[in-house]
Amino acid sequence: MFTNRRAFLRTAALATAAITTAALAACGSDDSGDTTTPVSADQVQAALDKGGSITVWAWEPTLKQAVAAFEAKYPKVKVNLVNAGTGNDQYTALQNAVAAGSGVPDVAQIEYYALPQFALGKSLTDLTAFGAGELDGTFTPGPWSSVKTGGGTFGLPMDSGPMALFYNKEVFDKHKIEVPTTWDEYAAAAKKLHAADPKAYITNDTGDAGFTTSLIWQAGGKPFAVDGTNVKINLADEGSAKFAGTWQKLLSDKLVAPVGSWSDGWYKGLGDGSIATLVIGAWMPANLESGVPGAKGKWRVAPMPQWTAGASAAAENGGSSLAIPKAGPNNALAYAFLKYATAGEGVKIRVDNGAFPATTAELKSAEFLGKEFGYFGGQKANEIFAKSAADVVPGWSYLPFQVYANSIFNDTVGQAYVTDKPLTDGLKAWQDASAKYGKDQGFTVG
Amino acid sequence: MTVLAPPTITRTGQTAPRPARRRRSWTGWAFVGPFMTVFAFVFVAPIAYAIYLSVFRTRLIGGTSFVGLENYQQVFTDPQFWSATWRVTLFLLVQVPIMLILALLIALAIDSGRLYGKAFFRVAVFMPYAVPAVVATLMWGFMYGSRFGLVGNINDTFGISLPDPLSPDLVLASIGNIVTWEFVGYNMLIFYSALQVVPKSLYEAAELDGASQFQVIRAIKLPAIRGALLIATIFSIIGSFQLFNEPSILQSLAPNAITTYFTPNMYAYSLSFSGQQYNYSATVAIVMGILTMIVAYAVQLRGTRKDR
């Protein structure tokens, strides 16, 4: 009896182990299928003719119109456009879906800074197999080089974000402040504005990794150097020091509004003049029009303030690609949509709705450059954006684990925003924590 | 195995033949089989999977490798993990006593029968517990806002400058306030229901002996609800160590004050979901689970020893 029971227990334990192993196998992601077989244009066309449905995860607002036009053109295709969160939230969801091996979308919006991490993690389809190489020359050099990483092309550029200074002209006129052309003038304007109206701030900032890296980029800094699996991080180089010097002044004097971007308070501040400027990517107009409709006519666009008077350096801020996750169920159809939205008829539709293109043809067209923005009082803002796109400082690169690095930005650099800790210490802490993570992940960090 | 015991005892008296005995033992297991299956899947498998994960390490470069107990060694020397643990311990030491004493006072007040509108108070105090934690935190988050929230409005109206509840120094206290608001009613209900079963004859006897209300509370009521106090304390300990919802939601309002390793649970979450360090995250989860069990068990041991 006793031996029986023990035998049974042993069997039970084995059964439990077997069940657990089965569960583990089901949970583990499938690493096979590393090589992608070429997919011809005919096969993509066949998928379009056959029809079906694809799921697109994206938060870019003008994709909605492109999807509608795409569905009208190919009536058999159904596109489910899902907003799975903006930026990091979506990447978290995407990483989870990829790790779980289920619920992966066919197409996902991935910002340029995040693309290397997903490509390196073997989560994305190399679009070379679909003949993405033919599109060489279609896109502007900056975004095109951003999607070509690790020897493949892992996305198609959907938009770009050459930076410009957006300012509330009404506020500037009211307090008789000149539009700043250098960062020193910008800091002076911040002081003057806040003194004239204690409720008004030159801008908002609660510590934003994308903004900080873009400003360092413009200042000529190259804090991240990547060569395969060798990574160098130096957030104390000349460009980073220039940024830290100027921004420290604004923080110490409490001249930036402690309001997080994209929050309700942010939209409110942009509308009522208490946040007077934004230095941000050229994709902003569509967001202003939809998010702050009440301030129509008050805002204007100017070139980005410079680190050296008289220079014309710019940086990219954000900007996204559309990519095809490897585990997505319908790759051929996904590529058809990708091409339509980023290099085909979809581009025009999106540009008409306020998107900022990454395609050379659109950026150079007279129609695009001559467009008058009602929101900016009839200003031909695209001329400034296109100029900025051409002035982007070359040679910048992001870390192959930038998504993680950005997620700990507030743990480290963010401390300078709420305590007396200097910004340079924060940048140092960010560098150390990022380097530690890089080492843990098997990179050689120097 | 205890399930098997009764049939074994009854059958031994009958001296049944051996083959039958064998069949009998399997019958017993057939009854517990469904339970064992569910138990294996729902309880054992996730824990086993977490332990399995915790002895590996997956890297972006180099893939997955077996590392034995290295992840555990790392946890014990990880300053971020210990700062998170220390933070929830501080929370436990300050917030839990405040919450339980408040709950006890309210329960005693309602139970005393001297309170006018007793039913109203009971419902009003319990009501916050019915508000989902996410909604409650969002609501408090709006009130805490020093620019557009209630704090901001008070500052504007009276021309004063209240300290910012979402600053790094105060944010833990602000979270404690939210949690207290949420759970006072719940704990009050536990104490109140325990007070309801105290026999009325004890109170009558106390009255005949001329005992004051405070003597009644000290000599009758508190000893009678010791069990309930113990349960509420253990629940609160577990709740404190698992602190996640409130700081996680407030993080968007105070990104610099609430770090990604603010509490052990948040640390495990961000390790797993932003850092892709599933293995280390599983290790943190296991260590935290064991710590919680040790503290809860220690409190229970102490509580029950006093009972004797």
GROMACS .gro file of C-alpha atoms in nm, chain B:
model
  308
  447MET     CA    1  -0.299   1.185   0.145
  448THR     CA    2  -0.531   1.276   0.426
  449VAL     CA    3  -0.813   1.227   0.179
  450LEU     CA    4  -0.712   0.863   0.151
  451ALA     CA    5  -0.711   0.802   0.523
  452PRO     CA    6  -1.079   0.728   0.597
  453PRO     CA    7  -1.126   0.439   0.347
  454THR     CA    8  -0.799   0.283   0.463
  455ILE     CA    9  -0.917   0.273   0.822
  456THR     CA   10  -1.259   0.123   0.745
  457ARG     CA   11  -1.116  -0.142   0.516
  458THR     CA   12  -0.842  -0.265   0.748
  459GLY     CA   13  -1.111  -0.395   0.982
  460GLN     CA   14  -1.257  -0.609   0.704
  461THR     CA   15  -0.927  -0.778   0.607
  462ALA     CA   16  -1.000  -0.752   0.237
  463PRO     CA   17  -0.787  -0.945  -0.021
  464ARG     CA   18  -0.480  -0.775  -0.166
  465PRO     CA   19  -0.595  -0.706  -0.528
  466ALA     CA   20  -0.900  -0.521  -0.401
  467ARG     CA   21  -0.683  -0.306  -0.178
  468ARG     CA   22  -0.476  -0.206  -0.475
  469ARG     CA   23  -0.780  -0.098  -0.673
  470ARG     CA   24  -0.910   0.095  -0.377
  471SER     CA   25  -0.601   0.315  -0.355
  472TRP     CA   26  -0.643   0.418  -0.720
  473THR     CA   27  -1.009   0.502  -0.665
  474GLY     CA   28  -0.907   0.754  -0.404
  475TRP     CA   29  -0.666   0.922  -0.640
  476ALA     CA   30  -0.932   0.938  -0.909
  477PHE     CA   31  -1.132   1.157  -0.673
  478VAL     CA   32  -0.848   1.394  -0.603
  479GLY     CA   33  -0.728   1.372  -0.964
  480PRO     CA   34  -0.926   1.669  -1.095
  481PHE     CA   35  -0.806   1.880  -0.807
  482MET     CA   36  -0.445   1.771  -0.853
  483THR     CA   37  -0.460   1.855  -1.223
  484VAL     CA   38  -0.595   2.204  -1.164
  485PHE     CA   39  -0.354   2.249  -0.875
  486ALA     CA   40  -0.060   2.147  -1.091
  487PHE     CA   41  -0.160   2.381  -1.370
  488VAL     CA   42  -0.271   2.682  -1.171
  489PHE     CA   43  -0.043   2.677  -0.865
  490VAL     CA   44   0.258   2.458  -0.923
  491ALA     CA   45   0.328   2.525  -1.290
  492PRO     CA   46   0.364   2.905  -1.268
  493ILE     CA   47   0.595   2.878  -0.965
  494ALA     CA   48   0.796   2.602  -1.129
  495TYR     CA   49   0.819   2.810  -1.445
  496ALA     CA   50   0.940   3.114  -1.252
  497ILE     CA   51   1.206   2.901  -1.078
  498TYR     CA   52   1.305   2.753  -1.414
  499LEU     CA   53   1.337   3.103  -1.564
  500SER     CA   54   1.541   3.224  -1.270
  501VAL     CA   55   1.835   2.988  -1.333
  502PHE     CA   56   1.887   3.105  -1.690
  503ARG     CA   57   2.001   3.429  -1.847
  504THR     CA   58   1.894   3.551  -2.190
  505ARG     CA   59   2.101   3.819  -2.356
  506LEU     CA   60   2.053   4.019  -2.671
  507ILE     CA   61   2.398   3.902  -2.774
  508GLY     CA   62   2.472   3.540  -2.702
  509GLY     CA   63   2.124   3.404  -2.639
  510THR     CA   64   2.019   3.193  -2.341
  511SER     CA   65   2.255   3.018  -2.106
  512PHE     CA   66   2.225   2.829  -1.778
  513VAL     CA   67   2.368   3.036  -1.493
  514GLY     CA   68   2.263   2.841  -1.184
  515LEU     CA   69   2.217   3.069  -0.883
  516GLU     CA   70   2.398   3.371  -1.029
  517ASN     CA   71   2.074   3.567  -1.064
  518TYR     CA   72   2.007   3.512  -0.692
  519GLN     CA   73   2.354   3.631  -0.604
  520GLN     CA   74   2.287   3.940  -0.812
  521VAL     CA   75   1.959   4.013  -0.631
  522PHE     CA   76   2.129   4.008  -0.293
  523THR     CA   77   2.380   4.269  -0.400
  524ASP     CA   78   2.142   4.478  -0.613
  525PRO     CA   79   2.110   4.827  -0.460
  526GLN     CA   80   1.796   4.902  -0.663
  527PHE     CA   81   1.618   4.592  -0.534
  528TRP     CA   82   1.709   4.670  -0.173
  529SER     CA   83   1.612   5.037  -0.203
  530ALA     CA   84   1.273   4.921  -0.332
  531THR     CA   85   1.239   4.670  -0.049
  532TRP     CA   86   1.339   4.929   0.208
  533ARG     CA   87   1.080   5.170   0.064
  534VAL     CA   88   0.792   4.922   0.100
  535THR     CA   89   0.916   4.828   0.448
  536LEU     CA   90   0.901   5.192   0.550
  537PHE     CA   91   0.555   5.208   0.395
  538LEU     CA   92   0.455   4.900   0.595
  539LEU     CA   93   0.587   5.041   0.923
  540VAL     CA   94   0.411   5.376   0.887
  541GLN     CA   95   0.103   5.330   0.674
  542VAL     CA   96  -0.026   4.997   0.807
  543PRO     CA   97  -0.045   5.101   1.175
  544ILE     CA   98  -0.217   5.428   1.081
  545MET     CA   99  -0.469   5.251   0.862
  546LEU     CA  100  -0.545   4.972   1.112
  547ILE     CA  101  -0.579   5.209   1.408
  548LEU     CA  102  -0.815   5.431   1.209
  549ALA     CA  103  -1.016   5.128   1.102
  550LEU     CA  104  -1.030   5.002   1.459
  551LEU     CA  105  -1.143   5.339   1.595
  552ILE     CA  106  -1.420   5.362   1.337
  553ALA     CA  107  -1.530   5.003   1.399
  554LEU     CA  108  -1.543   5.065   1.776
  555ALA     CA  109  -1.732   5.389   1.724
  556ILE     CA  110  -1.992   5.226   1.502
  557ASP     CA  111  -2.016   4.925   1.735
  558SER     CA  112  -2.061   5.145   2.044
  559GLY     CA  113  -2.415   5.223   1.931
  560ARG     CA  114  -2.371   5.586   2.036
  561LEU     CA  115  -2.309   5.707   1.683
  562TYR     CA  116  -2.592   5.887   1.514
  563GLY     CA  117  -2.648   5.762   1.156
  564LYS     CA  118  -2.452   5.442   1.210
  565ALA     CA  119  -2.560   5.280   0.881
  566PHE     CA  120  -2.457   5.588   0.684
  567PHE     CA  121  -2.109   5.591   0.837
  568ARG     CA  122  -2.064   5.221   0.778
  569VAL     CA  123  -2.143   5.258   0.408
  570ALA     CA  124  -1.958   5.587   0.364
  571VAL     CA  125  -1.636   5.451   0.513
  572PHE     CA  126  -1.661   5.130   0.316
  573MET     CA  127  -1.745   5.301  -0.014
  574PRO     CA  128  -1.384   5.378  -0.125
  575TYR     CA  129  -1.310   5.005  -0.119
  576ALA     CA  130  -1.566   4.963  -0.396
  577VAL     CA  131  -1.380   5.215  -0.614
  578PRO     CA  132  -1.126   5.034  -0.834
  579ALA     CA  133  -0.769   5.114  -0.729
  580VAL     CA  134  -0.690   5.252  -1.075
  581VAL     CA  135  -0.980   5.497  -1.064
  582ALA     CA  136  -0.902   5.595  -0.705
  583THR     CA  137  -0.541   5.668  -0.793
  584LEU     CA  138  -0.631   5.871  -1.100
  585MET     CA  139  -0.877   6.069  -0.889
  586TRP     CA  140  -0.620   6.139  -0.619
  587GLY     CA  141  -0.363   6.212  -0.886
  588PHE     CA  142  -0.583   6.491  -1.020
  589MET     CA  143  -0.626   6.630  -0.671
  590TYR     CA  144  -0.251   6.618  -0.601
  591GLY     CA  145  -0.170   6.820  -0.913
  592SER     CA  146   0.003   7.141  -0.808
  593ARG     CA  147  -0.065   7.312  -1.142
  594PHE     CA  148  -0.407   7.204  -1.257
  595GLY     CA  149  -0.527   6.997  -0.961
  596LEU     CA  150  -0.694   7.066  -0.630
  597VAL     CA  151  -0.363   7.156  -0.467
  598GLY     CA  152  -0.304   7.405  -0.748
  599ASN     CA  153  -0.651   7.552  -0.703
  600ILE     CA  154  -0.601   7.592  -0.328
  601ASN     CA  155  -0.266   7.759  -0.392
  602ASP     CA  156  -0.426   7.999  -0.641
  603THR     CA  157  -0.730   8.080  -0.430
  604PHE     CA  158  -0.549   8.149  -0.104
  605GLY     CA  159  -0.224   8.271  -0.254
  606ILE     CA  160  -0.025   8.012  -0.060
  607SER     CA  161   0.219   7.753  -0.176
  608LEU     CA  162   0.148   7.405  -0.039
  609PRO     CA  163   0.427   7.149  -0.069
  610ASP     CA  164   0.393   6.945  -0.387
  611PRO     CA  165   0.249   6.604  -0.290
  612LEU     CA  166   0.414   6.449  -0.596
  613SER     CA  167   0.767   6.565  -0.513
  614PRO     CA  168   1.023   6.292  -0.441
  615ASP     CA  169   1.013   6.358  -0.066
  616LEU     CA  170   0.637   6.340  -0.030
  617VAL     CA  171   0.524   6.098  -0.294
  618LEU     CA  172   0.546   5.791  -0.068
  619ALA     CA  173   0.330   5.965   0.193
  620SER     CA  174   0.085   6.065  -0.082
  621ILE     CA  175   0.061   5.703  -0.192
  622GLY     CA  176   0.011   5.601   0.172
  623ASN     CA  177  -0.279   5.844   0.190
  624ILE     CA  178  -0.443   5.688  -0.118
  625VAL     CA  179  -0.397   5.334   0.014
  626THR     CA  180  -0.532   5.431   0.356
  627TRP     CA  181  -0.836   5.591   0.194
  628GLU     CA  182  -0.896   5.279  -0.012
  629PHE     CA  183  -0.857   5.017   0.261
  630VAL     CA  184  -0.975   5.171   0.590
  631GLY     CA  185  -1.331   5.066   0.508
  632TYR     CA  186  -1.232   4.712   0.425
  633ASN     CA  187  -1.042   4.666   0.752
  634MET     CA  188  -1.315   4.842   0.944
  635LEU     CA  189  -1.562   4.586   0.812
  636ILE     CA  190  -1.341   4.296   0.927
  637PHE     CA  191  -1.317   4.446   1.278
  638TYR     CA  192  -1.683   4.542   1.289
  639SER     CA  193  -1.803   4.195   1.195
  640ALA     CA  194  -1.572   4.044   1.457
  641LEU     CA  195  -1.722   4.280   1.718
  642GLN     CA  196  -2.075   4.173   1.618
  643VAL     CA  197  -2.020   3.818   1.742
  644VAL     CA  198  -1.913   3.918   2.094
  645PRO     CA  199  -2.189   3.781   2.322
  646LYS     CA  200  -2.406   4.061   2.459
  647SER     CA  201  -2.407   3.890   2.801
  648LEU     CA  202  -2.044   3.994   2.850
  649TYR     CA  203  -2.138   4.359   2.813
  650GLU     CA  204  -2.427   4.316   3.056
  651ALA     CA  205  -2.197   4.154   3.308
  652ALA     CA  206  -1.946   4.436   3.265
  653GLU     CA  207  -2.220   4.691   3.316
  654LEU     CA  208  -2.331   4.519   3.636
  655ASP     CA  209  -1.971   4.528   3.757
  656GLY     CA  210  -1.964   4.902   3.685
  657ALA     CA  211  -1.699   4.886   3.412
  658SER     CA  212  -1.640   5.201   3.206
  659GLN     CA  213  -1.658   5.199   2.826
  660PHE     CA  214  -1.278   5.202   2.800
  661GLN     CA  215  -1.251   4.909   3.037
  662VAL     CA  216  -1.503   4.722   2.820
  663ILE     CA  217  -1.296   4.794   2.511
  664ARG     CA  218  -0.973   4.688   2.675
  665ALA     CA  219  -1.097   4.381   2.858
  666ILE     CA  220  -1.367   4.247   2.623
  667LYS     CA  221  -1.368   4.395   2.277
  668LEU     CA  222  -0.998   4.400   2.190
  669PRO     CA  223  -0.924   4.046   2.313
  670ALA     CA  224  -1.233   3.922   2.127
  671ILE     CA  225  -1.117   4.055   1.794
  672ARG     CA  226  -0.751   3.961   1.822
  673GLY     CA  227  -0.792   3.703   1.546
  674ALA     CA  228  -0.940   3.963   1.314
  675LEU     CA  229  -0.661   4.207   1.395
  676LEU     CA  230  -0.404   3.943   1.309
  677ILE     CA  231  -0.570   3.862   0.977
  678ALA     CA  232  -0.599   4.230   0.883
  679THR     CA  233  -0.233   4.284   0.971
  680ILE     CA  234  -0.118   3.995   0.756
  681PHE     CA  235  -0.330   4.111   0.462
  682SER     CA  236  -0.183   4.458   0.500
  683ILE     CA  237   0.174   4.327   0.510
  684ILE     CA  238   0.118   4.134   0.189
  685GLY     CA  239  -0.055   4.435   0.034
  686SER     CA  240   0.234   4.666   0.123
  687PHE     CA  241   0.498   4.437  -0.021
  688GLN     CA  242   0.293   4.406  -0.338
  689LEU     CA  243   0.247   4.780  -0.381
  690PHE     CA  244   0.219   4.841  -0.754
  691ASN     CA  245  -0.101   4.997  -0.892
  692GLU     CA  246  -0.083   5.329  -0.713
  693PRO     CA  247   0.281   5.419  -0.785
  694SER     CA  248   0.258   5.278  -1.135
  695ILE     CA  249  -0.033   5.506  -1.225
  696LEU     CA  250   0.110   5.810  -1.050
  697GLN     CA  251   0.435   5.759  -1.240
  698SER     CA  252   0.298   5.936  -1.546
  699LEU     CA  253   0.229   6.241  -1.328
  700ALA     CA  254   0.557   6.229  -1.141
  701PRO     CA  255   0.803   6.045  -1.367
  702ASN     CA  256   1.110   6.170  -1.182
  703ALA     CA  257   0.981   6.110  -0.830
  704ILE     CA  258   0.864   5.755  -0.894
  705THR     CA  259   1.153   5.560  -1.040
  706THR     CA  260   1.122   5.235  -1.233
  707TYR     CA  261   1.242   5.056  -0.917
  708PHE     CA  262   1.012   5.237  -0.672
  709THR     CA  263   0.870   4.913  -0.530
  710PRO     CA  264   0.992   4.554  -0.579
  711ASN     CA  265   0.691   4.476  -0.798
  712MET     CA  266   0.752   4.779  -1.020
  713TYR     CA  267   1.116   4.679  -1.042
  714ALA     CA  268   1.024   4.329  -1.156
  715TYR     CA  269   0.777   4.478  -1.403
  716SER     CA  270   1.022   4.717  -1.564
  717LEU     CA  271   1.300   4.457  -1.571
  718SER     CA  272   1.072   4.230  -1.757
  719PHE     CA  273   0.887   4.467  -1.986
  720SER     CA  274   1.134   4.746  -2.068
  721GLY     CA  275   1.455   4.556  -2.010
  722GLN     CA  276   1.357   4.216  -2.147
  723GLN     CA  277   1.535   4.064  -1.846
  724TYR     CA  278   1.270   3.799  -1.783
  725ASN     CA  279   1.511   3.575  -1.597
  726TYR     CA  280   1.629   3.834  -1.350
  727SER     CA  281   1.274   3.961  -1.313
  728ALA     CA  282   1.158   3.610  -1.218
  729THR     CA  283   1.438   3.593  -0.961
  730VAL     CA  284   1.332   3.925  -0.808
  731ALA     CA  285   0.973   3.799  -0.795
  732ILE     CA  286   1.073   3.477  -0.619
  733VAL     CA  287   1.296   3.649  -0.365
  734MET     CA  288   1.024   3.904  -0.290
  735GLY     CA  289   0.765   3.627  -0.255
  736ILE     CA  290   0.985   3.444  -0.004
  737LEU     CA  291   1.054   3.765   0.192
  738THR     CA  292   0.681   3.836   0.211
  739MET     CA  293   0.610   3.483   0.332
  740ILE     CA  294   0.878   3.507   0.601
  741VAL     CA  295   0.745   3.838   0.737
  742ALA     CA  296   0.382   3.729   0.723
  743TYR     CA  297   0.466   3.398   0.892
  744ALA     CA  298   0.667   3.568   1.164
  745VAL     CA  299   0.375   3.798   1.241
  746GLN     CA  300   0.136   3.505   1.245
  747LEU     CA  301   0.357   3.303   1.480
  748ARG     CA  302   0.383   3.594   1.719
  749GLY     CA  303   0.012   3.662   1.702
  750THR     CA  304  -0.092   3.304   1.772
  751ARG     CA  305   0.160   3.257   2.052
  752LYS     CA  306  -0.001   3.541   2.245
  753ASP     CA  307  -0.338   3.372   2.202
  754ARG     CA  308  -0.236   3.079   2.420
   0.00000   0.00000   0.00000
